PDB file of C-alpha atoms and ligand atoms in Angstrom:
ATOM      1  CA  MET A   1       0.000   0.000   0.000  1.00 43.00           C
ATOM      2  CA  ALA A   2       1.643   3.167  -1.225  1.00 44.00           C
ATOM      3  CA  ASP A   3       0.596   5.386   1.625  1.00 47.00           C
ATOM      4  CA  SER A   4       1.249   2.973   4.432  1.00 46.00           C
ATOM      5  CA  ASP A   5       3.788   3.807   7.073  1.00 51.00           C
ATOM      6  CA  ARG A   6       6.445   1.226   6.285  1.00 56.00           C
ATOM      7  CA  SER A   7       7.915   1.433   9.730  1.00 58.00           C
ATOM      8  CA  ARG A   8       4.702   0.209  11.330  1.00 81.00           C
ATOM      9  CA  LEU A   9       5.323  -3.416  10.913  1.00 84.00           C
ATOM     10  CA  SER A  10       4.276  -6.634  12.563  1.00 83.00           C
ATOM     11  CA  VAL A  11       6.141  -9.843  11.995  1.00 84.00           C
ATOM     12  CA  ALA A  12       5.093 -13.240  13.214  1.00 82.00           C
ATOM     13  CA  LEU A  13       6.790 -16.578  12.903  1.00 82.00           C
ATOM     14  CA  VAL A  14       4.317 -19.184  11.749  1.00 86.00           C
ATOM     15  CA  ASP A  15       5.032 -22.884  12.116  1.00 84.00           C
ATOM     16  CA  VAL A  16       2.415 -24.725  10.149  1.00 89.00           C
ATOM     17  CA  ALA A  17       1.284 -28.200  11.135  1.00 87.00           C
ATOM     18  CA  ASP A  18       2.435 -30.959   8.835  1.00 88.00           C
ATOM     19  CA  GLY A  19       0.001 -31.530   5.986  1.00 91.00           C
ATOM     20  CA  ARG A  20      -1.750 -28.191   6.461  1.00 92.00           C
ATOM     21  CA  VAL A  21       0.382 -25.949   4.254  1.00 93.00           C
ATOM     22  CA  ALA A  22      -2.193 -25.677   1.464  1.00 94.00           C
ATOM     23  CA  ALA A  23      -4.921 -24.748   3.942  1.00 94.00           C
ATOM     24  CA  PHE A  24      -2.580 -22.284   5.557  1.00 94.00           C
ATOM     25  CA  LEU A  25      -1.665 -20.589   2.259  1.00 94.00           C
ATOM     26  CA  ALA A  26      -5.337 -20.253   1.354  1.00 94.00           C
ATOM     27  CA  LEU A  27      -5.987 -18.687   4.729  1.00 93.00           C
ATOM     28  CA  ALA A  28      -3.023 -16.343   4.315  1.00 94.00           C
ATOM     29  CA  ARG A  29      -4.408 -15.190   0.956  1.00 93.00           C
ATOM     30  CA  ASP A  30      -7.808 -14.522   2.523  1.00 93.00           C
ATOM     31  CA  PHE A  31      -6.139 -12.635   5.337  1.00 92.00           C
ATOM     32  CA  GLU A  32      -4.088 -10.522   2.951  1.00 92.00           C
ATOM     33  CA  ALA A  33      -7.129  -9.717   0.808  1.00 94.00           C
ATOM     34  CA  MET A  34      -9.121  -8.731   3.868  1.00 93.00           C
ATOM     35  CA  LEU A  35      -6.391  -6.429   5.145  1.00 93.00           C
ATOM     36  CA  VAL A  36      -6.270  -4.601   1.829  1.00 94.00           C
ATOM     37  CA  ARG A  37     -10.044  -4.544   1.380  1.00 94.00           C
ATOM     38  CA  LYS A  38     -10.612  -3.031   4.794  1.00 94.00           C
ATOM     39  CA  GLY A  39      -7.747  -0.584   4.425  1.00 93.00           C
ATOM     40  CA  TYR A  40      -5.807  -1.911   7.401  1.00 93.00           C
ATOM     41  CA  GLY A  41      -2.604  -2.386   5.441  1.00 93.00           C
ATOM     42  CA  THR A  42      -0.866  -5.108   3.509  1.00 92.00           C
ATOM     43  CA  ALA A  43       0.370  -8.564   4.367  1.00 91.00           C
ATOM     44  CA  GLU A  44       2.869 -10.894   2.875  1.00 90.00           C
ATOM     45  CA  MET A  45       3.835 -14.417   3.734  1.00 91.00           C
ATOM     46  CA  ILE A  46       7.457 -15.385   3.288  1.00 92.00           C
ATOM     47  CA  ARG A  47       8.449 -19.012   3.335  1.00 91.00           C
ATOM     48  CA  ASP A  48      11.609 -20.057   5.095  1.00 86.00           C
ATOM     49  CA  GLU A  49      13.683 -21.798   2.455  1.00 82.00           C
ATOM     50  CA  ALA A  50      15.395 -24.030   4.954  1.00 77.00           C
ATOM     51  CA  GLN A  51      12.274 -25.039   6.855  1.00 80.00           C
ATOM     52  CA  PRO A  52       9.307 -25.810   4.630  1.00 86.00           C
ATOM     53  CA  LEU A  53       6.746 -25.587   7.427  1.00 89.00           C
ATOM     54  CA  ARG A  54       7.968 -22.203   8.627  1.00 89.00           C
ATOM     55  CA  PHE A  55       6.668 -18.881   7.334  1.00 90.00           C
ATOM     56  CA  TYR A  56       7.153 -15.252   8.244  1.00 91.00           C
ATOM     57  CA  ALA A  57       3.937 -13.282   8.277  1.00 91.00           C
ATOM     58  CA  VAL A  58       4.793  -9.649   7.634  1.00 91.00           C
ATOM     59  CA  ARG A  59       2.159  -6.975   7.957  1.00 90.00           C
ATOM     60  CA  HIS A  60       2.558  -3.308   7.106  1.00 90.00           C
ATOM     61  CA  TRP A  61      -0.123  -1.312   8.839  1.00 89.00           C
ATOM     62  CA  THR A  62      -1.603   1.776   7.267  1.00 90.00           C
ATOM     63  CA  ASP A  63      -1.221   3.463  10.646  1.00 86.00           C
ATOM     64  CA  ALA A  64      -1.467   2.603  14.321  1.00 80.00           C
ATOM     65  CA  ALA A  65      -5.234   3.044  14.364  1.00 84.00           C
ATOM     66  CA  SER A  66      -5.585   0.581  11.479  1.00 86.00           C
ATOM     67  CA  ALA A  67      -3.594  -1.997  13.361  1.00 83.00           C
ATOM     68  CA  GLN A  68      -5.774  -1.566  16.422  1.00 80.00           C
ATOM     69  CA  ALA A  69      -8.942  -1.720  14.344  1.00 86.00           C
ATOM     70  CA  CYS A  70      -7.685  -4.838  12.606  1.00 86.00           C
ATOM     71  CA  HIS A  71      -7.087  -6.604  15.904  1.00 79.00           C
ATOM     72  CA  ALA A  72     -10.575  -5.730  17.056  1.00 82.00           C
ATOM     73  CA  ASP A  73     -12.222  -6.794  13.786  1.00 87.00           C
ATOM     74  CA  ALA A  74     -14.433  -9.853  14.198  1.00 87.00           C
ATOM     75  CA  ASP A  75     -13.779 -11.037  10.603  1.00 90.00           C
ATOM     76  CA  VAL A  76     -10.046 -10.888  11.197  1.00 88.00           C
ATOM     77  CA  GLN A  77     -10.449 -12.691  14.489  1.00 82.00           C
ATOM     78  CA  ALA A  78     -12.409 -15.461  12.803  1.00 86.00           C
ATOM     79  CA  LEU A  79      -9.596 -15.995  10.285  1.00 87.00           C
ATOM     80  CA  THR A  80      -7.027 -15.854  13.032  1.00 84.00           C
ATOM     81  CA  ALA A  81      -8.902 -18.441  15.039  1.00 80.00           C
ATOM     82  CA  ARG A  82      -8.686 -20.770  12.032  1.00 86.00           C
ATOM     83  CA  LEU A  83      -5.002 -20.031  11.701  1.00 86.00           C
ATOM     84  CA  PHE A  84      -4.365 -21.087  15.283  1.00 80.00           C
ATOM     85  CA  GLN A  85      -5.932 -24.432  14.533  1.00 80.00           C
ATOM     86  CA  ILE A  86      -3.274 -25.243  11.976  1.00 84.00           C
ATOM     87  CA  ALA A  87      -0.223 -23.287  13.025  1.00 83.00           C
ATOM     88  CA  ARG A  88       1.816 -22.127  15.938  1.00 77.00           C
ATOM     89  CA  VAL A  89       2.280 -18.372  15.801  1.00 74.00           C
ATOM     90  CA  THR A  90       5.036 -16.504  17.589  1.00 70.00           C
ATOM     91  CA  GLN A  91       4.993 -12.757  17.476  1.00 67.00           C
ATOM     92  CA  VAL A  92       8.439 -11.396  16.601  1.00 67.00           C
ATOM     93  CA  VAL A  93       7.799  -7.726  15.961  1.00 71.00           C
ATOM     94  CA  ASN A  94       4.688  -5.964  17.101  1.00 64.00           C
ATOM     95  CA  GLY A  95       4.175  -2.765  15.193  1.00 58.00           C
ATOM     96  CA  VAL A  96       1.271  -1.423  17.141  1.00 52.00           C
ATOM     97  CA  GLY A  97       3.422   0.989  19.017  1.00 41.00           C
ATOM     98  CA  ARG A  98       5.041  -1.211  21.598  1.00 37.00           C
ATOM     99  CA  GLN A  99       7.534   0.906  23.509  1.00 37.00           C
ATOM    100  CA  GLU A 100       9.672  -1.507  25.378  1.00 36.00           C
ATOM    101  CA  PRO A 101      11.694  -4.389  23.995  1.00 34.00           C
ATOM    102  CA  ARG A 102      10.654  -6.722  26.784  1.00 34.00           C
ATOM    103  CA  ARG A 103       7.137  -6.587  25.431  1.00 30.00           C
ATOM    104  CA  LEU A 104       8.441  -8.313  22.337  1.00 31.00           C
ATOM    105  CA  LEU A 105       9.614 -11.355  24.239  1.00 32.00           C
ATOM    106  CA  LEU A 106       6.684 -13.394  23.153  1.00 34.00           C
ATOM    107  CA  ASP A 107       8.542 -16.526  22.230  1.00 35.00           C
ATOM    108  CA  ASN A 108       7.306 -19.961  23.025  1.00 37.00           C
ATOM    109  CA  GLN A 109       3.702 -19.055  23.169  1.00 39.00           C
ATOM    110  CA  ARG A 110       1.232 -21.811  23.764  1.00 39.00           C
ATOM    111  CA  SER A 111       1.835 -24.075  20.878  1.00 38.00           C
ATOM    112  CA  ALA A 112      -1.319 -25.495  19.415  1.00 38.00           C
ATOM    113  CA  VAL A 113      -4.586 -24.405  20.791  1.00 38.00           C
ATOM    114  CA  GLU A 114      -8.256 -24.558  20.143  1.00 32.00           C
ATOM    115  CA  ALA A 115      -9.588 -21.744  18.059  1.00 30.00           C
ATOM    116  CA  ASP A 116     -11.924 -20.421  20.661  1.00 29.00           C
ATOM    117  CA  ARG A 117      -9.180 -20.010  23.186  1.00 32.00           C
ATOM    118  CA  ARG A 118      -7.057 -17.706  21.082  1.00 33.00           C
ATOM    119  CA  THR A 119      -8.699 -15.079  19.074  1.00 30.00           C
ATOM    120  CA  GLY A 120      -6.100 -12.693  17.770  1.00 31.00           C
ATOM    121  CA  PHE A 121      -3.046 -12.716  15.578  1.00 30.00           C
ATOM    122  CA  ASP A 122      -1.499 -10.004  17.694  1.00 31.00           C
ATOM    123  CA  ARG A 123      -4.134 -10.536  20.328  1.00 32.00           C
ATOM    124  CA  ARG A 124      -6.621  -8.051  21.556  1.00 30.00           C
ATOM    125  CA  VAL A 125      -5.696  -4.680  22.830  1.00 35.00           C
ATOM    126  CA  LYS A 126      -8.675  -4.396  25.000  1.00 37.00           C
ATOM    127  CA  ASP A 127      -9.529  -1.514  27.210  1.00 35.00           C
ATOM    128  CA  VAL A 128     -11.340  -3.179  30.016  1.00 36.00           C
ATOM    129  CA  GLY A 129     -11.826   0.095  31.811  1.00 36.00           C
ATOM    130  CA  ARG A 130     -12.246   0.624  35.479  1.00 36.00           C
ATOM    131  CA  PRO A 131     -14.100  -1.824  37.631  1.00 39.00           C
ATOM    132  CA  ALA A 132     -17.560  -0.866  38.725  1.00 40.00           C
ATOM    133  CA  GLY A 133     -18.071   0.655  42.094  1.00 40.00           C
ATOM    134  CA  ASN A 134     -15.869   2.641  44.386  1.00 42.00           C
ATOM    135  CA  ARG A 135     -13.977  -0.221  45.936  1.00 34.00           C
ATOM    136  CA  ARG A 136     -11.089   1.739  47.325  1.00 39.00           C
ATOM    137  CA  ALA A 137     -10.429   5.353  47.847  1.00 38.00           C
ATOM    138  CA  SER A 138      -6.860   5.394  46.597  1.00 40.00           C
ATOM    139  CA  LYS A 139      -6.204   4.955  42.891  1.00 42.00           C
ATOM    140  CA  ASP A 140      -3.183   2.779  43.492  1.00 41.00           C
ATOM    141  CA  ARG A 141      -5.195   0.313  45.466  1.00 40.00           C
ATOM    142  CA  ARG A 142      -8.103  -0.032  43.143  1.00 41.00           C
ATOM    143  CA  LEU A 143      -9.036  -3.533  42.176  1.00 48.00           C
ATOM    144  CA  GLY A 144      -9.385  -4.929  38.722  1.00 48.00           C
ATOM    145  CA  PRO A 145      -7.206  -4.762  35.654  1.00 50.00           C
ATOM    146  CA  ARG A 146      -5.269  -1.632  35.017  1.00 48.00           C
ATOM    147  CA  ARG A 147      -4.180  -0.534  31.630  1.00 48.00           C
ATOM    148  CA  LEU A 148      -0.678   0.792  31.881  1.00 43.00           C
ATOM    149  CA  ARG A 149       0.460   0.706  28.293  1.00 42.00           C
ATOM    150  CA  ASP A 150       0.415   4.450  27.951  1.00 40.00           C
ATOM    151  CA  ARG A 151       2.550   4.872  31.012  1.00 43.00           C
ATOM    152  CA  PRO A 152       5.272   2.249  30.530  1.00 41.00           C
ATOM    153  CA  GLY A 153       7.592   3.782  33.088  1.00 45.00           C
ATOM    154  CA  GLU A 154       5.045   3.284  35.815  1.00 52.00           C
ATOM    155  CA  VAL A 155       4.613  -0.449  35.607  1.00 75.00           C
ATOM    156  CA  ASP A 156       5.518  -1.746  39.051  1.00 90.00           C
ATOM    157  CA  LEU A 157       4.563  -5.352  38.848  1.00 95.00           C
ATOM    158  CA  VAL A 158       6.066  -6.314  42.194  1.00 96.00           C
ATOM    159  CA  GLY A 159       4.216  -3.467  43.889  1.00 95.00           C
ATOM    160  CA  ALA A 160       0.979  -4.621  42.316  1.00 96.00           C
ATOM    161  CA  ALA A 161       1.614  -8.178  43.530  1.00 97.00           C
ATOM    162  CA  ARG A 162       2.337  -6.914  47.040  1.00 97.00           C
ATOM    163  CA  ARG A 163      -0.926  -5.026  47.120  1.00 96.00           C
ATOM    164  CA  ALA A 164      -2.836  -7.999  45.741  1.00 97.00           C
ATOM    165  CA  ARG A 165      -1.340 -10.186  48.440  1.00 97.00           C
ATOM    166  CA  GLU A 166      -3.122  -8.117  51.071  1.00 97.00           C
ATOM    167  CA  ASN A 167      -6.383  -9.534  49.759  1.00 98.00           C
ATOM    168  CA  ALA A 168      -5.240 -13.142  50.108  1.00 98.00           C
ATOM    169  CA  ASP A 169      -7.558 -15.404  52.045  1.00 98.00           C
ATOM    170  CA  ALA A 170      -5.177 -17.897  53.612  1.00 97.00           C
ATOM    171  CA  ALA A 171      -7.230 -18.924  56.617  1.00 97.00           C
ATOM    172  CA  PHE A 172      -5.705 -22.386  56.772  1.00 97.00           C
ATOM    173  CA  SER A 173      -2.056 -21.977  55.826  1.00 97.00           C
ATOM    174  CA  GLN A 174      -1.633 -18.319  56.823  1.00 97.00           C
ATOM    175  CA  PHE A 175       0.632 -18.200  53.783  1.00 98.00           C
ATOM    176  CA  LYS A 176      -0.424 -15.193  51.758  1.00 98.00           C
ATOM    177  CA  VAL A 177       0.684 -14.843  48.164  1.00 98.00           C
ATOM    178  CA  GLY A 178       0.162 -12.092  45.639  1.00 98.00           C
ATOM    179  CA  ALA A 179       0.706 -12.160  41.899  1.00 98.00           C
ATOM    180  CA  ALA A 180       0.629  -9.570  39.146  1.00 97.00           C
ATOM    181  CA  LEU A 181       0.579 -10.584  35.521  1.00 97.00           C
ATOM    182  CA  GLU A 182       1.283  -8.188  32.692  1.00 95.00           C
ATOM    183  CA  ALA A 183      -0.527  -8.692  29.402  1.00 92.00           C
ATOM    184  CA  ALA A 184       1.133  -7.733  26.139  1.00 88.00           C
ATOM    185  CA  ASP A 185      -0.781  -4.476  25.929  1.00 85.00           C
ATOM    186  CA  GLY A 186       0.421  -3.471  29.374  1.00 87.00           C
ATOM    187  CA  THR A 187      -2.712  -4.304  31.312  1.00 91.00           C
ATOM    188  CA  VAL A 188      -1.878  -5.705  34.728  1.00 94.00           C
ATOM    189  CA  PHE A 189      -4.000  -8.420  36.297  1.00 95.00           C
ATOM    190  CA  THR A 190      -3.485  -9.227  39.930  1.00 97.00           C
ATOM    191  CA  GLY A 191      -4.324 -12.299  41.946  1.00 98.00           C
ATOM    192  CA  CYS A 192      -4.052 -13.629  45.473  1.00 98.00           C
ATOM    193  CA  ASN A 193      -4.455 -17.089  46.895  1.00 98.00           C
ATOM    194  CA  ILE A 194      -7.920 -17.992  48.093  1.00 98.00           C
ATOM    195  CA  GLU A 195      -8.148 -20.998  50.333  1.00 98.00           C
ATOM    196  CA  ASN A 196     -11.081 -23.261  50.943  1.00 98.00           C
ATOM    197  CA  ALA A 197     -12.166 -25.394  53.907  1.00 97.00           C
ATOM    198  CA  SER A 198     -12.013 -28.387  51.609  1.00 97.00           C
ATOM    199  CA  TYR A 199      -8.331 -27.492  51.058  1.00 97.00           C
ATOM    200  CA  GLY A 200      -8.355 -28.967  47.569  1.00 97.00           C
ATOM    201  CA  LEU A 201     -10.387 -26.106  46.173  1.00 98.00           C
ATOM    202  CA  THR A 202      -7.726 -23.621  47.168  1.00 98.00           C
ATOM    203  CA  ILE A 203      -6.452 -21.611  44.252  1.00 98.00           C
ATOM    204  CA  CYS A 204      -3.065 -19.946  44.022  1.00 98.00           C
ATOM    205  CA  ALA A 205      -2.448 -16.286  43.368  1.00 98.00           C
ATOM    206  CA  GLU A 206      -0.919 -16.947  39.949  1.00 98.00           C
ATOM    207  CA  ARG A 207      -3.892 -18.850  38.617  1.00 98.00           C
ATOM    208  CA  VAL A 208      -6.320 -16.268  39.895  1.00 98.00           C
ATOM    209  CA  ALA A 209      -4.353 -13.609  38.017  1.00 98.00           C
ATOM    210  CA  ILE A 210      -4.131 -15.508  34.744  1.00 98.00           C
ATOM    211  CA  TYR A 211      -7.735 -16.671  34.794  1.00 98.00           C
ATOM    212  CA  LYS A 212      -8.853 -13.125  35.384  1.00 96.00           C
ATOM    213  CA  ALA A 213      -6.818 -12.021  32.378  1.00 95.00           C
ATOM    214  CA  LEU A 214      -8.014 -14.853  30.162  1.00 95.00           C
ATOM    215  CA  SER A 215     -11.599 -14.195  31.086  1.00 95.00           C
ATOM    216  CA  GLU A 216     -11.131 -10.604  29.953  1.00 91.00           C
ATOM    217  CA  GLY A 217      -9.976 -11.786  26.545  1.00 91.00           C
ATOM    218  CA  HIS A 218      -6.226 -11.384  26.946  1.00 92.00           C
ATOM    219  CA  ARG A 219      -4.086 -14.082  25.420  1.00 90.00           C
ATOM    220  CA  VAL A 220      -0.501 -12.849  25.381  1.00 91.00           C
ATOM    221  CA  PHE A 221       1.511 -12.133  28.503  1.00 93.00           C
ATOM    222  CA  THR A 222       4.990 -10.903  29.192  1.00 93.00           C
ATOM    223  CA  ARG A 223       5.803 -11.028  32.910  1.00 96.00           C
ATOM    224  CA  VAL A 224       4.434 -12.165  36.206  1.00 97.00           C
ATOM    225  CA  ALA A 225       5.527 -11.050  39.671  1.00 97.00           C
ATOM    226  CA  ILE A 226       4.954 -13.294  42.675  1.00 98.00           C
ATOM    227  CA  VAL A 227       5.208 -12.061  46.234  1.00 98.00           C
ATOM    228  CA  ALA A 228       5.174 -13.896  49.555  1.00 98.00           C
ATOM    229  CA  ASP A 229       6.380 -12.883  52.997  1.00 98.00           C
ATOM    230  CA  THR A 230       9.369 -15.223  53.004  1.00 96.00           C
ATOM    231  CA  ALA A 231      13.121 -14.734  53.036  1.00 93.00           C
ATOM    232  CA  SER A 232      13.639 -17.197  50.217  1.00 92.00           C
ATOM    233  CA  PRO A 233      11.606 -16.617  47.085  1.00 91.00           C
ATOM    234  CA  THR A 234       8.320 -18.404  46.476  1.00 93.00           C
ATOM    235  CA  PRO A 235       8.261 -19.823  42.964  1.00 96.00           C
ATOM    236  CA  PRO A 236       4.963 -20.889  41.398  1.00 98.00           C
ATOM    237  CA  CYS A 237       3.719 -24.367  42.295  1.00 98.00           C
ATOM    238  CA  GLY A 238       3.642 -27.087  39.672  1.00 97.00           C
ATOM    239  CA  ALA A 239      -0.007 -26.558  38.804  1.00 97.00           C
ATOM    240  CA  CYS A 240       0.585 -22.854  38.245  1.00 98.00           C
ATOM    241  CA  ARG A 241       3.690 -23.525  36.159  1.00 98.00           C
ATOM    242  CA  GLN A 242       1.586 -25.702  33.902  1.00 97.00           C
ATOM    243  CA  VAL A 243      -1.147 -23.105  33.528  1.00 97.00           C
ATOM    244  CA  LEU A 244       1.267 -20.195  33.121  1.00 97.00           C
ATOM    245  CA  TRP A 245       3.184 -22.130  30.485  1.00 96.00           C
ATOM    246  CA  GLU A 246       0.118 -23.140  28.595  1.00 94.00           C
ATOM    247  CA  PHE A 247      -1.310 -19.657  28.357  1.00 93.00           C
ATOM    248  CA  GLY A 248       1.677 -17.426  28.929  1.00 93.00           C
ATOM    249  CA  GLY A 249       4.572 -19.244  27.296  1.00 93.00           C
ATOM    250  CA  ASN A 250       8.058 -18.465  28.403  1.00 93.00           C
ATOM    251  CA  LEU A 251       7.136 -15.676  30.789  1.00 95.00           C
ATOM    252  CA  GLU A 252       9.561 -13.663  32.812  1.00 96.00           C
ATOM    253  CA  ILE A 253       8.964 -14.476  36.481  1.00 97.00           C
ATOM    254  CA  GLN A 254       9.877 -11.928  39.106  1.00 97.00           C
ATOM    255  CA  LEU A 255      10.006 -13.237  42.651  1.00 98.00           C
ATOM    256  CA  ALA A 256       9.896 -10.886  45.608  1.00 98.00           C
ATOM    257  CA  ASN A 257       9.043 -10.624  49.254  1.00 97.00           C
ATOM    258  CA  LEU A 258       7.589  -7.648  51.044  1.00 97.00           C
ATOM    259  CA  THR A 259      10.765  -5.637  50.987  1.00 95.00           C
ATOM    260  CA  GLU A 260      13.012  -6.810  48.194  1.00 94.00           C
ATOM    261  CA  GLU A 261      13.139  -8.524  44.846  1.00 91.00           C
ATOM    262  CA  ARG A 262      14.478 -12.034  45.039  1.00 87.00           C
ATOM    263  CA  GLY A 263      15.333 -12.910  41.481  1.00 94.00           C
ATOM    264  CA  LYS A 264      14.131 -13.146  37.928  1.00 96.00           C
ATOM    265  CA  HIS A 265      13.600 -16.347  36.033  1.00 97.00           C
ATOM    266  CA  ARG A 266      12.232 -17.559  32.781  1.00 97.00           C
ATOM    267  CA  LEU A 267       9.369 -20.004  33.101  1.00 97.00           C
ATOM    268  CA  LYS A 268      11.179 -22.359  30.758  1.00 95.00           C
ATOM    269  CA  ASP A 269      13.961 -22.657  33.337  1.00 96.00           C
ATOM    270  CA  LEU A 270      11.517 -23.471  36.112  1.00 97.00           C
ATOM    271  CA  PHE A 271       9.525 -25.781  33.882  1.00 96.00           C
ATOM    272  CA  PRO A 272      12.008 -27.329  31.456  1.00 95.00           C
ATOM    273  CA  HIS A 273      10.038 -30.277  30.108  1.00 93.00           C
ATOM    274  CA  PRO A 274       6.480 -29.044  29.858  1.00 92.00           C
ATOM    275  CA  PHE A 275       3.481 -31.008  28.851  1.00 90.00           C
ATOM    276  CA  ASP A 276       1.476 -28.966  26.381  1.00 87.00           C
ATOM    277  CA  ALA A 277      -0.762 -29.094  23.358  1.00 83.00           C
ATOM    278  CA  ARG A 278       2.106 -30.093  21.060  1.00 83.00           C
ATOM    279  CA  LEU A 279       2.010 -33.510  22.684  1.00 87.00           C
ATOM    280  CA  LEU A 280      -1.694 -34.112  22.186  1.00 88.00           C
TER     281      LEU A 280
HETATM  282  N1  THU B   1       0.343 -20.571  46.960  1.00 63.00           N
HETATM  283  C1  THU B   1       0.210 -19.610  45.995  1.00 63.00           C
HETATM  284  O1  THU B   1      -0.787 -18.885  45.964  1.00 63.00           O
HETATM  285  N2  THU B   1       1.185 -19.487  45.060  1.00 63.00           N
HETATM  286  C2  THU B   1       2.359 -20.166  45.085  1.00 63.00           C
HETATM  287  O2  THU B   1       3.191 -19.934  44.246  1.00 63.00           O
HETATM  288  C3  THU B   1       2.603 -21.173  46.122  1.00 63.00           C
HETATM  289  C4  THU B   1       1.459 -21.478  47.016  1.00 63.00           C
HETATM  290  C5  THU B   1      -0.669 -20.653  48.010  1.00 63.00           C
HETATM  291  C6  THU B   1      -1.557 -21.831  47.949  1.00 63.00           C
HETATM  292  C7  THU B   1      -1.972 -21.963  49.405  1.00 63.00           C
HETATM  293  O3  THU B   1      -3.084 -21.118  49.630  1.00 63.00           O
HETATM  294  C8  THU B   1      -0.814 -21.407  50.169  1.00 63.00           C
HETATM  295  O4  THU B   1      -0.025 -20.681  49.244  1.00 63.00           O
HETATM  296  C9  THU B   1       0.041 -22.466  50.831  1.00 63.00           C
HETATM  297  O5  THU B   1       0.426 -23.425  49.931  1.00 63.00           O
END
């Protein structure tokens, strides 16, 4: 497109399932035609000469607003949902105005997933707004997701996890945990552990955070902070590692206690041999 801003580019790595290349190419053509027809920009699919099942999906957006509109477009989402049924997509460059390089660390996303569980090529940039009601007087302590993309310098994930921890209901273990998960668009979702008299129904802070985010339509995540009141760091339990891996990929994990940060890890290092949809 002659008038498109060539610097506003998105690139995704697409690993197509064996035997699905023809279906994938047809889908890519439909996607490209739709982008042009709706004025969002242009798309091209480049095949990796060395790896026949690997493609590079390059999109040049007309402008930032077009990219946003494209992500929110139900027709585009329907095509994307079909794409996720036949390919693993890893975002390499996100041209929708991402400010910080860490937001591009979207490698190892959940590998093969059902269409209805992933609905965006670049995923939604969804403004979920403020929660209803006046839950807390202070802005910093308000509950619910917060959209921080426009204020990248202010993202204090550990602080958010510490505040979330205060809401933990750990009546049986007295072990309070807080988590804060950052979605790719900068929205932060917090969680705390909530215990149950049956014990087994207890849910950890990390899963509360990610389920909140998923239920709001977010599908790509960059970092999670986990806070407990312990000298040695509290890493996520096995169940949470599984869930974080499946939906968040190789997240950065920040561990902290109430006063200091106690290390950064990659989920892959904590969870080196994951079970996931590739094995199904
Ligand atoms: N817990 C979490 O919330 N996250 C973790 O990473 C470890 C454990 C909770 C579950 C339970 O309520 C309490 O901590 C003690 O295991």
